[in-house]
Short mmCIF file of C-alpha atoms in Angstrom, two decimals:
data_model
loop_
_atom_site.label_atom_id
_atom_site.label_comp_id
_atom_site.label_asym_id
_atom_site.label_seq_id
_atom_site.Cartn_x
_atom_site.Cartn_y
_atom_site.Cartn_z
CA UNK A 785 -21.60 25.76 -10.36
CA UNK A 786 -22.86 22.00 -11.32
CA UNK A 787 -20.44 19.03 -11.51
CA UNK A 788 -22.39 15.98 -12.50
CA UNK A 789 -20.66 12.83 -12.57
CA UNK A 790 -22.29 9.40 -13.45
CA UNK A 791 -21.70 6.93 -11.73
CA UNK A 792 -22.47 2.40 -11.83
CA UNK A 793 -25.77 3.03 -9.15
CA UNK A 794 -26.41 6.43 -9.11
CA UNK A 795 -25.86 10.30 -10.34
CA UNK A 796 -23.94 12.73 -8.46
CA UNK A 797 -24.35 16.62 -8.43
CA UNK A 798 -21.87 18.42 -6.87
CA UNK A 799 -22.90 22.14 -6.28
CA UNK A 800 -20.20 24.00 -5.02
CA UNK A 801 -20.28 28.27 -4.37
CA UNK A 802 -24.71 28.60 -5.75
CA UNK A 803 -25.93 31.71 -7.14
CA UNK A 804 -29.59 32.59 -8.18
CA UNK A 805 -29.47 30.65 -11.03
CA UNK A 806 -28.29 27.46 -9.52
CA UNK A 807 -30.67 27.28 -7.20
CA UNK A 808 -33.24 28.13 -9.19
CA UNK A 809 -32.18 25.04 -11.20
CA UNK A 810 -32.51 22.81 -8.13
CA UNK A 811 -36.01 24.23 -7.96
CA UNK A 812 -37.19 23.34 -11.52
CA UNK A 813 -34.94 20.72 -12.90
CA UNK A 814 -34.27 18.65 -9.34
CA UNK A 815 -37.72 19.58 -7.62
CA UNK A 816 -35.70 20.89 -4.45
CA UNK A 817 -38.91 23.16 -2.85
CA UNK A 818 -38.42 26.43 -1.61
CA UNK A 819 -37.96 25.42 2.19
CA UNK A 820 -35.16 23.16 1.79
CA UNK A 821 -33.15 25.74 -0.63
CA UNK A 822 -33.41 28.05 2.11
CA UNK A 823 -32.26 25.96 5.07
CA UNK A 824 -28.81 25.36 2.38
CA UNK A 825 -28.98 28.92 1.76
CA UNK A 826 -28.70 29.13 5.93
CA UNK A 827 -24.59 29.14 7.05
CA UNK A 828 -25.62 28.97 10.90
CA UNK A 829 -27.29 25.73 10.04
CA UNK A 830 -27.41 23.19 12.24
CA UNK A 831 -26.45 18.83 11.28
CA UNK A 832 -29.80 17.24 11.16
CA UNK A 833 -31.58 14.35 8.65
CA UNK A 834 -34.85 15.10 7.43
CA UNK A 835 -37.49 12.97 5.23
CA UNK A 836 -39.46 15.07 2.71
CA UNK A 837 -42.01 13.41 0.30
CA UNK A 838 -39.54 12.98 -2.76
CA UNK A 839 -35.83 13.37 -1.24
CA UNK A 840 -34.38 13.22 2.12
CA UNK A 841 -31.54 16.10 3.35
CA UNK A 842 -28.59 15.77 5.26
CA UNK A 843 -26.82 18.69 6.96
CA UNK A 844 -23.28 18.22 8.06
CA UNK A 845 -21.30 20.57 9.42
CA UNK A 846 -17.50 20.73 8.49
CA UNK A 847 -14.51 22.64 9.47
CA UNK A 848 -12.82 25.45 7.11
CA UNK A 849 -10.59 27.95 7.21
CA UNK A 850 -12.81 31.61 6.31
CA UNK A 851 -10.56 34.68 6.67
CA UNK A 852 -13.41 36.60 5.78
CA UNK A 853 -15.19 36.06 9.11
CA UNK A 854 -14.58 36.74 12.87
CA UNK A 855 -13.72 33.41 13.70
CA UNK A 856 -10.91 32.25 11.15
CA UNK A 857 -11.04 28.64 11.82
CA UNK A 858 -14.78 27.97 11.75
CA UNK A 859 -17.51 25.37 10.19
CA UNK A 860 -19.76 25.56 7.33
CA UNK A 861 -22.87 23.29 6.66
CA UNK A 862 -23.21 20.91 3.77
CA UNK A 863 -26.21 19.88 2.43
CA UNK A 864 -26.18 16.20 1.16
CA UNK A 865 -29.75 15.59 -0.89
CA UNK A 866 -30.38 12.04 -1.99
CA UNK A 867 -32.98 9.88 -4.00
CA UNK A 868 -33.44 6.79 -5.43
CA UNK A 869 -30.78 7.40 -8.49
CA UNK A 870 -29.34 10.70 -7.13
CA UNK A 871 -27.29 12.02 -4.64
CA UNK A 872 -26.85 16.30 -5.04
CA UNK A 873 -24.29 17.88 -2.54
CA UNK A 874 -24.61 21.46 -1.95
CA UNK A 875 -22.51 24.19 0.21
CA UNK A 876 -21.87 27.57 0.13
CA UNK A 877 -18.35 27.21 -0.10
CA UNK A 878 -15.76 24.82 -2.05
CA UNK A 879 -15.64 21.88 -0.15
CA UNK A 880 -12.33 20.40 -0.38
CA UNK A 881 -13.43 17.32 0.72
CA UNK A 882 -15.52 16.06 -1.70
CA UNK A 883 -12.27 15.83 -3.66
CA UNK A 884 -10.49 13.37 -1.80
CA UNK A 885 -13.19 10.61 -2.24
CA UNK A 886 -11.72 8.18 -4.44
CA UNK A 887 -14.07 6.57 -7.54
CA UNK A 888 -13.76 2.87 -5.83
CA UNK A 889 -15.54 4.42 -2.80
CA UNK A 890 -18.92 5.58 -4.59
CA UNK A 891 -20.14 2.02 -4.94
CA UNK A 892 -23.53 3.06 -4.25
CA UNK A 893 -25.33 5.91 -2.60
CA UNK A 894 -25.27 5.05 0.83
CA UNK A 895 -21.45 4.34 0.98
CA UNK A 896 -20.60 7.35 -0.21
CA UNK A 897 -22.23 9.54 1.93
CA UNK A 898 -20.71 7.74 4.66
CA UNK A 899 -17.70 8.33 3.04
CA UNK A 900 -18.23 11.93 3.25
CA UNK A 901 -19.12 11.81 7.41
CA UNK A 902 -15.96 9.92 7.45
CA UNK A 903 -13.60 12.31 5.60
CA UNK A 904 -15.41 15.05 7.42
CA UNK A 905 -14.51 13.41 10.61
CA UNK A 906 -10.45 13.26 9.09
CA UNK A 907 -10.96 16.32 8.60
CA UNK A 908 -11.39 18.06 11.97
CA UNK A 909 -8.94 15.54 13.24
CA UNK A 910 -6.27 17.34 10.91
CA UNK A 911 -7.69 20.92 11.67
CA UNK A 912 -7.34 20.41 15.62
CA UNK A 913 -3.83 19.88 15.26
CA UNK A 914 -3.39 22.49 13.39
CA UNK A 915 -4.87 24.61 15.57
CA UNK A 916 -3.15 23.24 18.45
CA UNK A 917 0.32 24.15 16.53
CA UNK A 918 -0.77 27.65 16.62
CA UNK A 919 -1.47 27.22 20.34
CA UNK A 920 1.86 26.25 21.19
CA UNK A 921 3.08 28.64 19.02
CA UNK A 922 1.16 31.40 21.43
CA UNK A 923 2.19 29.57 24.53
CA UNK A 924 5.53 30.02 23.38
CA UNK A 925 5.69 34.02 22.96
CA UNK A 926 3.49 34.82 25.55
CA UNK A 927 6.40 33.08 27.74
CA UNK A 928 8.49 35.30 26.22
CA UNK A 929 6.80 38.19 26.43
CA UNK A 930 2.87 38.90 27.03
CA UNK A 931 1.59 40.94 24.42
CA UNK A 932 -2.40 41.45 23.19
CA UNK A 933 -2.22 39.90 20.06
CA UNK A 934 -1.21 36.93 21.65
CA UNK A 935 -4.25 36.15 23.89
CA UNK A 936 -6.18 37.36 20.95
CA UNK A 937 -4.82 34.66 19.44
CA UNK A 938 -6.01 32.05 21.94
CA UNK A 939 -9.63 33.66 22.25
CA UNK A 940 -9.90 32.90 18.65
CA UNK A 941 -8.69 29.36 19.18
CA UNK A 942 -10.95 28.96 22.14
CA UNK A 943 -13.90 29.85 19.90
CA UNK A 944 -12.98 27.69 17.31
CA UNK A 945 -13.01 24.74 19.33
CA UNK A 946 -16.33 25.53 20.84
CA UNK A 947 -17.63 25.51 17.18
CA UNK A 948 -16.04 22.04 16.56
CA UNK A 949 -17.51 20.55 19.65
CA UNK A 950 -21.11 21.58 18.44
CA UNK A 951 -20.37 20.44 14.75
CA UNK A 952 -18.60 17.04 15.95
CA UNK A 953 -21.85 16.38 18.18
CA UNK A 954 -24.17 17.52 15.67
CA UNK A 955 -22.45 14.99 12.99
CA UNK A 956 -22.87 12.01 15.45
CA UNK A 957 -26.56 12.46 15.62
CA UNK A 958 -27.12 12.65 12.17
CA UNK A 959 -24.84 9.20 11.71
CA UNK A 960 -27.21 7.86 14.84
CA UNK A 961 -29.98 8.84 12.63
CA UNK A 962 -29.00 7.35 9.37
CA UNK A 963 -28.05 4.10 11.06
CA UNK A 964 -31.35 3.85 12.01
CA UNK A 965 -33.44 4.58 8.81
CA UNK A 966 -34.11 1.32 7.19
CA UNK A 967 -31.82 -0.15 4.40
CA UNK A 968 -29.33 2.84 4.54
CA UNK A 969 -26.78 0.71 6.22
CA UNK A 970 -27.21 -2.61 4.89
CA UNK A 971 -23.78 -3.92 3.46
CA UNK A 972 -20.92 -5.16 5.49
CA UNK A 973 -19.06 -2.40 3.71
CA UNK A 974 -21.76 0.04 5.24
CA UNK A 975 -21.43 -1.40 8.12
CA UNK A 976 -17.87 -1.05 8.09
CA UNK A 977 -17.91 2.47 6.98
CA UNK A 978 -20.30 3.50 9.58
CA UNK A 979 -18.22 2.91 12.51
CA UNK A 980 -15.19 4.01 11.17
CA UNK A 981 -17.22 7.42 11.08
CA UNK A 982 -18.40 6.85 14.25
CA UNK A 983 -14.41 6.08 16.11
CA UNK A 984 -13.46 9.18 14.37
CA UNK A 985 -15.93 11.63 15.31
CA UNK A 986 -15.27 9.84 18.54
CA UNK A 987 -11.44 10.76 18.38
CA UNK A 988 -12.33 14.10 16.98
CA UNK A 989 -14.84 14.91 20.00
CA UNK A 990 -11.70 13.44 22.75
CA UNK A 991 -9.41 15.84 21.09
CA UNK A 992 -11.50 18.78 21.50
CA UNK A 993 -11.82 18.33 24.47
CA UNK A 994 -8.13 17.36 25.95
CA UNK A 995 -7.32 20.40 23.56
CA UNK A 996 -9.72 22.82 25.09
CA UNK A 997 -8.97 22.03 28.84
CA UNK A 998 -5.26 22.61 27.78
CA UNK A 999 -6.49 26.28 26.19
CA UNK A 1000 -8.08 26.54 29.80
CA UNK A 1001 -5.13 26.16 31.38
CA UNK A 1002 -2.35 27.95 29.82
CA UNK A 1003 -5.48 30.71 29.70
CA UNK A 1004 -5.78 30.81 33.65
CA UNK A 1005 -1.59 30.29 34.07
CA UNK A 1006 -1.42 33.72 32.21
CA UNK A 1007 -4.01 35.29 33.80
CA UNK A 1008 -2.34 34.32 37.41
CA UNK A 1009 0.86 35.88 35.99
CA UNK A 1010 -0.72 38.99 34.81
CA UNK A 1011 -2.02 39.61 37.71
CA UNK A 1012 1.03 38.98 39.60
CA UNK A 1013 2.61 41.39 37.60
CA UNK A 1014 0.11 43.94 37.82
CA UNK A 1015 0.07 43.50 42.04
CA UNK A 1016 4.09 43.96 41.82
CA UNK A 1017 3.70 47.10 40.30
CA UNK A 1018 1.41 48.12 42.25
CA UNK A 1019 3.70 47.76 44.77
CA UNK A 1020 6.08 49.62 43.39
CA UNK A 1021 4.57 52.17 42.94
CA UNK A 1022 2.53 52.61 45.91
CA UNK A 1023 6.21 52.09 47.88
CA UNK A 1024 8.22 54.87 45.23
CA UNK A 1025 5.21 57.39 46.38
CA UNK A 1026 5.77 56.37 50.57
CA UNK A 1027 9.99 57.37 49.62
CA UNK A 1028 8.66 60.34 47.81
CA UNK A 1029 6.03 61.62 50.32
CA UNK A 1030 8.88 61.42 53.11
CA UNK A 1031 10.77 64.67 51.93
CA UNK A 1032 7.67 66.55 51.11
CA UNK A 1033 6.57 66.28 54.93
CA UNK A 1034 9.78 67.15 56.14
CA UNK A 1035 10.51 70.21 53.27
CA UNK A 1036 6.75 71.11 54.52
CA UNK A 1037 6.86 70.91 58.17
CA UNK A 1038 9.80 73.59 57.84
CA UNK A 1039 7.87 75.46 55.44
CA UNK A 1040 5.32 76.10 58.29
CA UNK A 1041 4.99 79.66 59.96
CA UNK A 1042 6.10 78.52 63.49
CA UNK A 1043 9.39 78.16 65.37
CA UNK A 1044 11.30 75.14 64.56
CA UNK A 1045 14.81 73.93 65.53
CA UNK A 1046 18.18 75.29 63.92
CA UNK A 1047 16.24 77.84 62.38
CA UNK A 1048 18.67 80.36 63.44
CA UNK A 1049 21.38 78.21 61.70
CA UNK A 1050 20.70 77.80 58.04
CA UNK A 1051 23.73 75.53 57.74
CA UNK A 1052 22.90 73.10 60.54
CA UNK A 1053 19.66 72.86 59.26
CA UNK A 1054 20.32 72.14 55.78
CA UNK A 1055 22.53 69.50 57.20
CA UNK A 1056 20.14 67.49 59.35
CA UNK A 1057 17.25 68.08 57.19
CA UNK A 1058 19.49 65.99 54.48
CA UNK A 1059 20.34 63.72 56.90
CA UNK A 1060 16.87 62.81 57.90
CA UNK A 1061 15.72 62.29 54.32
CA UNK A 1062 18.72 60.35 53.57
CA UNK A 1063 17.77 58.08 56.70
CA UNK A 1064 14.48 57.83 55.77
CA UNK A 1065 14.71 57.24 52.45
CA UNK A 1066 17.18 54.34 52.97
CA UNK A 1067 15.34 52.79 55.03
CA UNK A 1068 11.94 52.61 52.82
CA UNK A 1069 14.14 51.67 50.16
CA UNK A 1070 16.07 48.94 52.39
CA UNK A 1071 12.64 47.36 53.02
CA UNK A 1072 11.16 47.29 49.39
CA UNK A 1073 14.71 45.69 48.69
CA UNK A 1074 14.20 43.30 51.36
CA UNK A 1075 10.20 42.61 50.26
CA UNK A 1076 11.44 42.11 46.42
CA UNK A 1077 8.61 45.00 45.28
CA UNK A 1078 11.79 47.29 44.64
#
C-alpha cells in the first residue's frame, strides 16, 4: 500500500504491508533494482547503510509485537530509501512509528530520518519496560508457585532481549555511518537530532542490559530452588523406602526355612516381631524428623 505525502523539500512514500504489485512499482516507477527489493523483502535483515548509483538504503531494525511468530516480542527491519527529492520507507509490517512523527519535524530529508532512528530508539525504551512488567509479573507467580508456563515465559523474554541488543547495536552503526557521509548532518538541528538518537540508543542498550542480568538472576535463583526441591524429595523418598525395607527384612528373615526364635510361640513372636518394626521404624522416622527430609 502507497502513502505519498508532499512535503516543503522533499516527497515521502510510505510503503507499509508490499505485495507483488507494490514492489513491482518500486521497480518501474522508483527504479528500486532487483537486489535492493530483495534485501526489504528479507525479515532477518540486518541495520546497515549502503550507497547504490541512484539512491542510498537504510536498514533499521525496530521492535514489534508479532504473535504470529516464536518469539512474541521481536524486531522487524525497515528499509528507509532516499534521493535527492525523495525519501520511500518500506517494511513488511505497519510501522506504528512512522505515525508519531509530527509535520514540523520533516523539515528536510535528513531530519527526518533521524527522526525516525530517534523514535525507533523511544521505542525500544517503551518496549523494555514493558517487557520487564511481564518479568515481574513471572517473578511474582513463580514465588508463588513454580509452574512451566512460567519459565516459558522468561525464556521468551530472555530471547527477546537478545534480539534488542543486536537491533540496538546494529542501529548505532548505521547512525555512526550516516554521521559520517558528507552533508547528511549539516544543521544544528541535525546535529541536535543526531545525538539525541545517539543518548537513546545509548539508554536503550544500558537497559538491556541491567534488564537481562536481572533475567539471569531470578533465572539461576529458580533454578537453585528447583533443585533444592528436587534433592528434598529425593530424600524423601530414598528415606520412606529405608522405613519400608525395614519390615520386609524382618517379615523375610522369618519367612526363611531355618530355626528361628519363638517359633514355637506364635504369640510371642507376633509380639516382638511388632515391637522390632515399631522400634525401627521410629527411629528412621525420628531421624528424617530430626534432618528436616521428613
Amino acid at each position: 500500500m502507497f502513502i505519498t505525502e508532499k512535503l516543503k523539500t522533499f516527497s515521502w512514500i510510505n510503503v507499509g504491508n508490499p505485495n507483488h504489485d507494490d514492489f513491482e512499482k518500486l521497480q518501474t516507477e522508483y527504479k528500486i533494482d532487483e537486489d535492493t527489493i530483495s534485501d526489504i523483502l528479507d525479515p532477518d535483515e540486518q541495520p546497515r547503510l549502503e550507497v547504490e548509483d541512484d539512491y542510498k538504503v537504510i536498514i533499521v531494525r525496530f521492535p514489534i509485537i508479532n504473535r504470529e511468530t516464536d518469539t512474541l516480542w521481536h524486531t522487524e527491519p525497515l528499509s528507509i530509501i532516499y534521493s535527492t527529492n525523495r525519501v520511500i520507507t518500506v517494511c513488511r509490517k505497519r510501522c506504528d512509528i512512522l505515525d508519531k512523527i509530527k509535520k514540523d519535524e520533516k523539515t528536510s530529508r535528513e531530519e527526518f530520518i533521524l527522526n525516525i532512528i530517534y523514535y525507533i530508539a523511544e521505542s525500544y525504551l517503551r518496549f523494555l519496560k514493558e517487557l520487564n512488567k511481564r518479568v515481574l509479573e513471572s517473578k511474582k507467580a513463580l514465588q508463588e508457585n513454580i509452574r512451566k508456563n512460567e519459565l516459558l515465559n522468561l525464556l521468551e523474554v530472555e530471547n527477546s532481549y537478545t534480539l534488542y541488543m543486536a537491533g540496538i547495536k546494529g542501529n548505532v552503526a548505521v547512525l555512526d555511518k550516516l554521521e559520517k557521509v558528507r552533508g547528511f548532518v549539516k544543521t544544528e538541528d541535525a546535529k541536535e537530532l543526531a545525538e539525541d538518537a545517539r543518548i537513546e540508543l545509548s539508554q536503550a542498550t544500558e537497559v538491556v542490559a541491567s534488564y537481562s542480568k536481572m533475567l539471569k538472576s531470578i533465572k539461576e535463583t529458580f533454578e537453585s530452588v528447583i533443585n533444592m526441591d528436587s534433592n528434598t524429595y529425593i530424600n524423601r523418598l530414598t528415606m520412606w523406602n529405608i522405613i519400608l525395607v525395614v519390615p520386609t527384612v524382618i517379615v523375610g528373615y522369618y519367612g526363611m526355612n531355618t530355626k528361628l526364635p519363638f517359633a514355637d510361640s506364635d504369640m510371642a513372636a507376633t509380639v516382638i516381631f511388632i515391637l522390632i518394626m515399631v522400634l525401627l521404624l521410629g527411629f528412621a522416622m525420628f531421624n528424617a524428623a530430626r534432618r528436616r527430609i521428613y
